[in-house]
Structures are given as structure tokens and as C-alpha cells.
Amino acid sequence: MYDFKIDPADKTAMYEELANALEALVQGEPDAIANMANAAALIWETLPDLNWAGFYRNVGRELVLGPFQGRPACIRIPFGRGVCGAAAETLEVQRVDDVHAFGGHIACDAASESELVVPIVRGGELLAVLDLDSPRKARFTAEDEAGCVRLGEILANAI
Ligand code: SME
């Protein structure tokens, strides 16, 4: 049984603990789907104000839905489309304060107001994107971005 109980009150400490917990979870496990599934669950139970947390995998230059927590979501996203597709195309983090103001945003859940998408890259190649959605506008700060980039770095060696 895993019981991490991470306190979200202090963001810096929370992301350190989250990174440590993720490292412990994926340690010695080579299965990418298992590791993404546990990562989605850990993020979902730790970060407040999320309505979706999970992964889209790069399958032949198309994003295909991977393990997640939240409501059922669109299954395939072309590179360059929506927030996830923009992250996949540019390999740059997309931190969107207001998804309704983002041209081409794909509304999988009408409750989503802001979004953070982190490309997971190994050896210059996109493996997947980590996608977090919030029902609160401007939910994700630069600190959230840095914390989630760290999680992406851990996952780049575990998926
Ligand atoms: N909103 C995303 C699509 C994925 S869902 O949020 C789970 C986008 O615009 O890429």
C-alpha cells in the first residue's frame, strides 16, 4: 500500500515531496503504462483544484489518450491542435490561464478553465505529454510549472 499524504499548503515542499514520491513509485518498474497510471493518481490526489490529470502518448506523431484521472476525454489529438497538440509540436510547456482564450483549445470537459501541459522528452524525442486541467482560471503558477517539469523529467526515464 502507498500512502503519501502530501500537504499542499507549502508549494515548494509539496513539489519536493511529490517528486520524491514519484521517484519511489516508478523505482525499478519498467512498464510505462503502470508508471503513468500511478503518476496520474499521485498528482490527482495531491494537487488541489484539478478536474483532469493524465497523459497523452506520442504514437506515430499523434497524441493518444493514456492513463488519467477525471472524466472520459478525447482519445486522439493531432500534433499542433489544442493545448496538448501545441506542447507536442513545439516541445514547450503550455501554461494557459484561460483556455477559452486559447485558439483551438479542445474542450474535453466543459468545467476546464485553465491548463498546464508538460512535454515529456527523452533524447530529443517526445514520449508523451502530462496534461493538467483546472476548473479555476489561472490555477497554474510558474512554481506549478517548475514542479511539473521536474515530474516530467522523472517520468522521461520511467516511460
Ligand atoms: N484541453 C486539451 C485536450 C485534452 S483534455 O483537456 C483532457 C487540449 O486543448 O489539448
PDB file of C-alpha atoms and ligand atoms in Angstrom:
ATOM      1  CA  MET A   1       0.000   0.000   0.000  1.00  0.00           C
ATOM      2  CA  TYR A   2       1.163   3.511  -0.792  1.00  0.00           C
ATOM      3  CA  ASP A   3       0.074   6.354   1.478  1.00  0.00           C
ATOM      4  CA  PHE A   4       1.984   9.509   0.684  1.00  0.00           C
ATOM      5  CA  LYS A   5      -0.212  12.150   2.399  1.00  0.00           C
ATOM      6  CA  ILE A   6       1.487  15.231   0.938  1.00  0.00           C
ATOM      7  CA  ASP A   7       0.410  18.573   2.411  1.00  0.00           C
ATOM      8  CA  PRO A   8      -0.375  21.020  -0.433  1.00  0.00           C
ATOM      9  CA  ALA A   9      -0.153  24.111   1.818  1.00  0.00           C
ATOM     10  CA  ASP A  10       3.576  24.816   1.208  1.00  0.00           C
ATOM     11  CA  LYS A  11       4.023  24.570  -2.563  1.00  0.00           C
ATOM     12  CA  THR A  12       7.822  24.295  -2.592  1.00  0.00           C
ATOM     13  CA  ALA A  13       7.803  21.482  -0.043  1.00  0.00           C
ATOM     14  CA  MET A  14       4.826  19.870  -1.764  1.00  0.00           C
ATOM     15  CA  TYR A  15       6.595  19.609  -5.141  1.00  0.00           C
ATOM     16  CA  GLU A  16       9.743  18.238  -3.477  1.00  0.00           C
ATOM     17  CA  GLU A  17       7.695  15.571  -1.726  1.00  0.00           C
ATOM     18  CA  LEU A  18       5.721  14.888  -4.892  1.00  0.00           C
ATOM     19  CA  ALA A  19       8.958  14.365  -6.862  1.00  0.00           C
ATOM     20  CA  ASN A  20      10.303  12.051  -4.140  1.00  0.00           C
ATOM     21  CA  ALA A  21       7.060  10.087  -4.052  1.00  0.00           C
ATOM     22  CA  LEU A  22       7.031   9.730  -7.842  1.00  0.00           C
ATOM     23  CA  GLU A  23      10.637   8.555  -7.872  1.00  0.00           C
ATOM     24  CA  ALA A  24       9.761   5.947  -5.248  1.00  0.00           C
ATOM     25  CA  LEU A  25       6.687   4.830  -7.215  1.00  0.00           C
ATOM     26  CA  VAL A  26       8.484   4.279 -10.528  1.00  0.00           C
ATOM     27  CA  GLN A  27      11.707   2.904  -8.992  1.00  0.00           C
ATOM     28  CA  GLY A  28      12.562  -0.433 -10.624  1.00  0.00           C
ATOM     29  CA  GLU A  29       9.327  -0.591 -12.655  1.00  0.00           C
ATOM     30  CA  PRO A  30       9.915  -0.639 -16.434  1.00  0.00           C
ATOM     31  CA  ASP A  31       6.244  -0.647 -17.535  1.00  0.00           C
ATOM     32  CA  ALA A  32       5.368   2.777 -18.981  1.00  0.00           C
ATOM     33  CA  ILE A  33       1.588   2.425 -18.620  1.00  0.00           C
ATOM     34  CA  ALA A  34       1.865   1.348 -14.970  1.00  0.00           C
ATOM     35  CA  ASN A  35       4.139   4.286 -14.212  1.00  0.00           C
ATOM     36  CA  MET A  36       1.890   6.814 -15.973  1.00  0.00           C
ATOM     37  CA  ALA A  37      -1.154   5.373 -14.164  1.00  0.00           C
ATOM     38  CA  ASN A  38       0.463   5.744 -10.737  1.00  0.00           C
ATOM     39  CA  ALA A  39       1.775   9.223 -11.629  1.00  0.00           C
ATOM     40  CA  ALA A  40      -1.720  10.374 -12.657  1.00  0.00           C
ATOM     41  CA  ALA A  41      -3.200   9.028  -9.415  1.00  0.00           C
ATOM     42  CA  LEU A  42      -0.471  10.612  -7.272  1.00  0.00           C
ATOM     43  CA  ILE A  43      -0.846  14.023  -8.941  1.00  0.00           C
ATOM     44  CA  TRP A  44      -4.648  13.828  -8.761  1.00  0.00           C
ATOM     45  CA  GLU A  45      -4.704  13.094  -5.051  1.00  0.00           C
ATOM     46  CA  THR A  46      -2.040  15.699  -4.224  1.00  0.00           C
ATOM     47  CA  LEU A  47      -2.722  18.826  -6.290  1.00  0.00           C
ATOM     48  CA  PRO A  48      -5.847  20.772  -5.327  1.00  0.00           C
ATOM     49  CA  ASP A  49      -8.336  22.209  -7.827  1.00  0.00           C
ATOM     50  CA  LEU A  50      -7.884  19.786 -10.712  1.00  0.00           C
ATOM     51  CA  ASN A  51     -10.645  18.315 -12.831  1.00  0.00           C
ATOM     52  CA  TRP A  52      -8.341  16.225 -15.036  1.00  0.00           C
ATOM     53  CA  ALA A  53      -4.795  14.867 -14.669  1.00  0.00           C
ATOM     54  CA  GLY A  54      -3.160  12.463 -17.061  1.00  0.00           C
ATOM     55  CA  PHE A  55      -1.215  11.634 -20.168  1.00  0.00           C
ATOM     56  CA  TYR A  56      -1.387  11.631 -23.928  1.00  0.00           C
ATOM     57  CA  ARG A  57       1.227   9.386 -25.538  1.00  0.00           C
ATOM     58  CA  ASN A  58       3.064  10.085 -28.780  1.00  0.00           C
ATOM     59  CA  VAL A  59       2.007   7.244 -31.063  1.00  0.00           C
ATOM     60  CA  GLY A  60       3.463   7.886 -34.521  1.00  0.00           C
ATOM     61  CA  ARG A  61       3.165  11.697 -34.246  1.00  0.00           C
ATOM     62  CA  GLU A  62      -0.388  11.572 -32.944  1.00  0.00           C
ATOM     63  CA  LEU A  63      -1.336  12.074 -29.297  1.00  0.00           C
ATOM     64  CA  VAL A  64      -3.307   9.118 -27.969  1.00  0.00           C
ATOM     65  CA  LEU A  65      -5.039   9.107 -24.586  1.00  0.00           C
ATOM     66  CA  GLY A  66      -3.069   7.417 -21.815  1.00  0.00           C
ATOM     67  CA  PRO A  67      -3.663   6.806 -18.105  1.00  0.00           C
ATOM     68  CA  PHE A  68      -5.577   9.605 -16.378  1.00  0.00           C
ATOM     69  CA  GLN A  69      -7.917  10.629 -13.579  1.00  0.00           C
ATOM     70  CA  GLY A  70     -11.037  12.643 -14.286  1.00  0.00           C
ATOM     71  CA  ARG A  71     -13.850  12.470 -16.811  1.00  0.00           C
ATOM     72  CA  PRO A  72     -13.579  10.445 -20.026  1.00  0.00           C
ATOM     73  CA  ALA A  73     -11.618  12.516 -22.566  1.00  0.00           C
ATOM     74  CA  CYS A  74     -10.987  12.847 -26.296  1.00  0.00           C
ATOM     75  CA  ILE A  75      -8.876   9.934 -27.437  1.00  0.00           C
ATOM     76  CA  ARG A  76      -6.739  11.260 -30.310  1.00  0.00           C
ATOM     77  CA  ILE A  77      -5.242  14.747 -30.706  1.00  0.00           C
ATOM     78  CA  PRO A  78      -3.177  15.692 -33.774  1.00  0.00           C
ATOM     79  CA  PHE A  79       0.141  17.479 -33.188  1.00  0.00           C
ATOM     80  CA  GLY A  80      -0.463  21.230 -33.399  1.00  0.00           C
ATOM     81  CA  ARG A  81      -4.103  21.052 -32.242  1.00  0.00           C
ATOM     82  CA  GLY A  82      -5.265  22.381 -28.889  1.00  0.00           C
ATOM     83  CA  VAL A  83      -3.090  22.947 -25.865  1.00  0.00           C
ATOM     84  CA  CYS A  84      -1.723  19.398 -25.820  1.00  0.00           C
ATOM     85  CA  GLY A  85      -1.024  19.460 -29.555  1.00  0.00           C
ATOM     86  CA  ALA A  86       0.820  22.774 -29.184  1.00  0.00           C
ATOM     87  CA  ALA A  87       3.046  21.274 -26.468  1.00  0.00           C
ATOM     88  CA  ALA A  88       3.702  18.224 -28.659  1.00  0.00           C
ATOM     89  CA  GLU A  89       4.516  20.307 -31.745  1.00  0.00           C
ATOM     90  CA  THR A  90       6.802  22.839 -30.013  1.00  0.00           C
ATOM     91  CA  LEU A  91       8.159  20.637 -27.181  1.00  0.00           C
ATOM     92  CA  GLU A  92       7.469  23.647 -24.963  1.00  0.00           C
ATOM     93  CA  VAL A  93       5.401  23.787 -21.797  1.00  0.00           C
ATOM     94  CA  GLN A  94       1.977  25.348 -22.343  1.00  0.00           C
ATOM     95  CA  ARG A  95       0.617  27.198 -19.292  1.00  0.00           C
ATOM     96  CA  VAL A  96      -2.769  28.635 -20.179  1.00  0.00           C
ATOM     97  CA  ASP A  97      -4.573  30.890 -17.684  1.00  0.00           C
ATOM     98  CA  ASP A  98      -7.812  30.940 -19.676  1.00  0.00           C
ATOM     99  CA  VAL A  99      -8.432  28.044 -22.035  1.00  0.00           C
ATOM    100  CA  HIS A 100     -11.328  29.889 -23.687  1.00  0.00           C
ATOM    101  CA  ALA A 101      -8.846  32.490 -24.920  1.00  0.00           C
ATOM    102  CA  PHE A 102      -6.537  29.808 -26.408  1.00  0.00           C
ATOM    103  CA  GLY A 103      -7.189  29.377 -30.135  1.00  0.00           C
ATOM    104  CA  GLY A 104      -8.032  25.737 -30.862  1.00  0.00           C
ATOM    105  CA  HIS A 105      -8.442  24.620 -27.269  1.00  0.00           C
ATOM    106  CA  ILE A 106     -10.163  21.226 -27.218  1.00  0.00           C
ATOM    107  CA  ALA A 107     -12.903  21.182 -24.588  1.00  0.00           C
ATOM    108  CA  CYS A 108     -12.933  17.623 -23.235  1.00  0.00           C
ATOM    109  CA  ASP A 109     -14.605  18.762 -20.014  1.00  0.00           C
ATOM    110  CA  ALA A 110     -16.682  21.952 -20.015  1.00  0.00           C
ATOM    111  CA  ALA A 111     -15.528  22.603 -16.434  1.00  0.00           C
ATOM    112  CA  SER A 112     -11.923  23.289 -17.525  1.00  0.00           C
ATOM    113  CA  GLU A 113     -10.812  26.933 -17.216  1.00  0.00           C
ATOM    114  CA  SER A 114      -7.017  26.706 -17.120  1.00  0.00           C
ATOM    115  CA  GLU A 115      -4.493  24.114 -18.245  1.00  0.00           C
ATOM    116  CA  LEU A 116      -0.836  23.100 -17.889  1.00  0.00           C
ATOM    117  CA  VAL A 117       0.764  20.757 -20.416  1.00  0.00           C
ATOM    118  CA  VAL A 118       4.330  19.486 -19.995  1.00  0.00           C
ATOM    119  CA  PRO A 119       6.080  17.631 -22.831  1.00  0.00           C
ATOM    120  CA  ILE A 120       7.959  14.537 -21.670  1.00  0.00           C
ATOM    121  CA  VAL A 121      11.068  14.231 -23.820  1.00  0.00           C
ATOM    122  CA  ARG A 122      13.931  11.731 -23.850  1.00  0.00           C
ATOM    123  CA  GLY A 123      16.888  12.123 -26.198  1.00  0.00           C
ATOM    124  CA  GLY A 124      15.077  14.871 -28.095  1.00  0.00           C
ATOM    125  CA  GLU A 125      12.073  12.615 -28.785  1.00  0.00           C
ATOM    126  CA  LEU A 126       8.585  13.297 -27.433  1.00  0.00           C
ATOM    127  CA  LEU A 127       7.298  10.337 -25.408  1.00  0.00           C
ATOM    128  CA  ALA A 128       4.087  11.834 -24.026  1.00  0.00           C
ATOM    129  CA  VAL A 129       2.581  14.975 -22.559  1.00  0.00           C
ATOM    130  CA  LEU A 130       1.430  15.433 -18.982  1.00  0.00           C
ATOM    131  CA  ASP A 131      -1.868  17.345 -19.061  1.00  0.00           C
ATOM    132  CA  LEU A 132      -3.444  19.025 -16.020  1.00  0.00           C
ATOM    133  CA  ASP A 133      -6.806  20.823 -16.187  1.00  0.00           C
ATOM    134  CA  SER A 134      -8.382  23.037 -13.545  1.00  0.00           C
ATOM    135  CA  PRO A 135     -11.878  24.439 -13.095  1.00  0.00           C
ATOM    136  CA  ARG A 136     -10.222  27.621 -11.740  1.00  0.00           C
ATOM    137  CA  LYS A 137      -8.857  30.347 -14.071  1.00  0.00           C
ATOM    138  CA  ALA A 138      -5.090  30.933 -13.772  1.00  0.00           C
ATOM    139  CA  ARG A 139      -4.788  27.943 -11.444  1.00  0.00           C
ATOM    140  CA  PHE A 140      -1.209  27.143 -12.515  1.00  0.00           C
ATOM    141  CA  THR A 141       1.681  29.406 -11.458  1.00  0.00           C
ATOM    142  CA  ALA A 142       5.321  29.429 -12.524  1.00  0.00           C
ATOM    143  CA  GLU A 143       6.005  27.333  -9.414  1.00  0.00           C
ATOM    144  CA  ASP A 144       3.477  24.725 -10.552  1.00  0.00           C
ATOM    145  CA  GLU A 145       5.132  24.735 -13.958  1.00  0.00           C
ATOM    146  CA  ALA A 146       8.612  24.179 -12.476  1.00  0.00           C
ATOM    147  CA  GLY A 147       7.290  21.444 -10.173  1.00  0.00           C
ATOM    148  CA  CYS A 148       5.555  19.636 -13.021  1.00  0.00           C
ATOM    149  CA  VAL A 149       8.578  19.969 -15.325  1.00  0.00           C
ATOM    150  CA  ARG A 150      10.541  18.121 -12.605  1.00  0.00           C
ATOM    151  CA  LEU A 151       7.880  15.383 -12.569  1.00  0.00           C
ATOM    152  CA  GLY A 152       8.202  15.182 -16.356  1.00  0.00           C
ATOM    153  CA  GLU A 153      11.979  14.737 -16.060  1.00  0.00           C
ATOM    154  CA  ILE A 154      11.483  11.830 -13.659  1.00  0.00           C
ATOM    155  CA  LEU A 155       8.930  10.261 -15.996  1.00  0.00           C
ATOM    156  CA  ALA A 156      11.176  10.692 -19.042  1.00  0.00           C
ATOM    157  CA  ASN A 157      13.289   7.862 -17.586  1.00  0.00           C
ATOM    158  CA  ALA A 158      10.319   5.769 -16.493  1.00  0.00           C
ATOM    159  CA  ILE A 159       8.024   5.560 -19.528  1.00  0.00           C
TER     160      ILE A 159
HETATM  161  N1  SME B   1      -7.891  20.538 -23.448  1.00  0.00           N
HETATM  162  C1  SME B   1      -6.904  19.733 -24.112  1.00  0.00           C
HETATM  163  C2  SME B   1      -7.461  18.409 -24.535  1.00  0.00           C
HETATM  164  C3  SME B   1      -7.270  17.333 -23.547  1.00  0.00           C
HETATM  165  S1  SME B   1      -8.320  17.407 -22.247  1.00  0.00           S
HETATM  166  O1  SME B   1      -8.100  18.679 -21.512  1.00  0.00           O
HETATM  167  C4  SME B   1      -8.132  16.148 -21.228  1.00  0.00           C
HETATM  168  C5  SME B   1      -6.307  20.467 -25.297  1.00  0.00           C
HETATM  169  O2  SME B   1      -6.799  21.530 -25.706  1.00  0.00           O
HETATM  170  O3  SME B   1      -5.344  19.965 -25.819  1.00  0.00           O
END
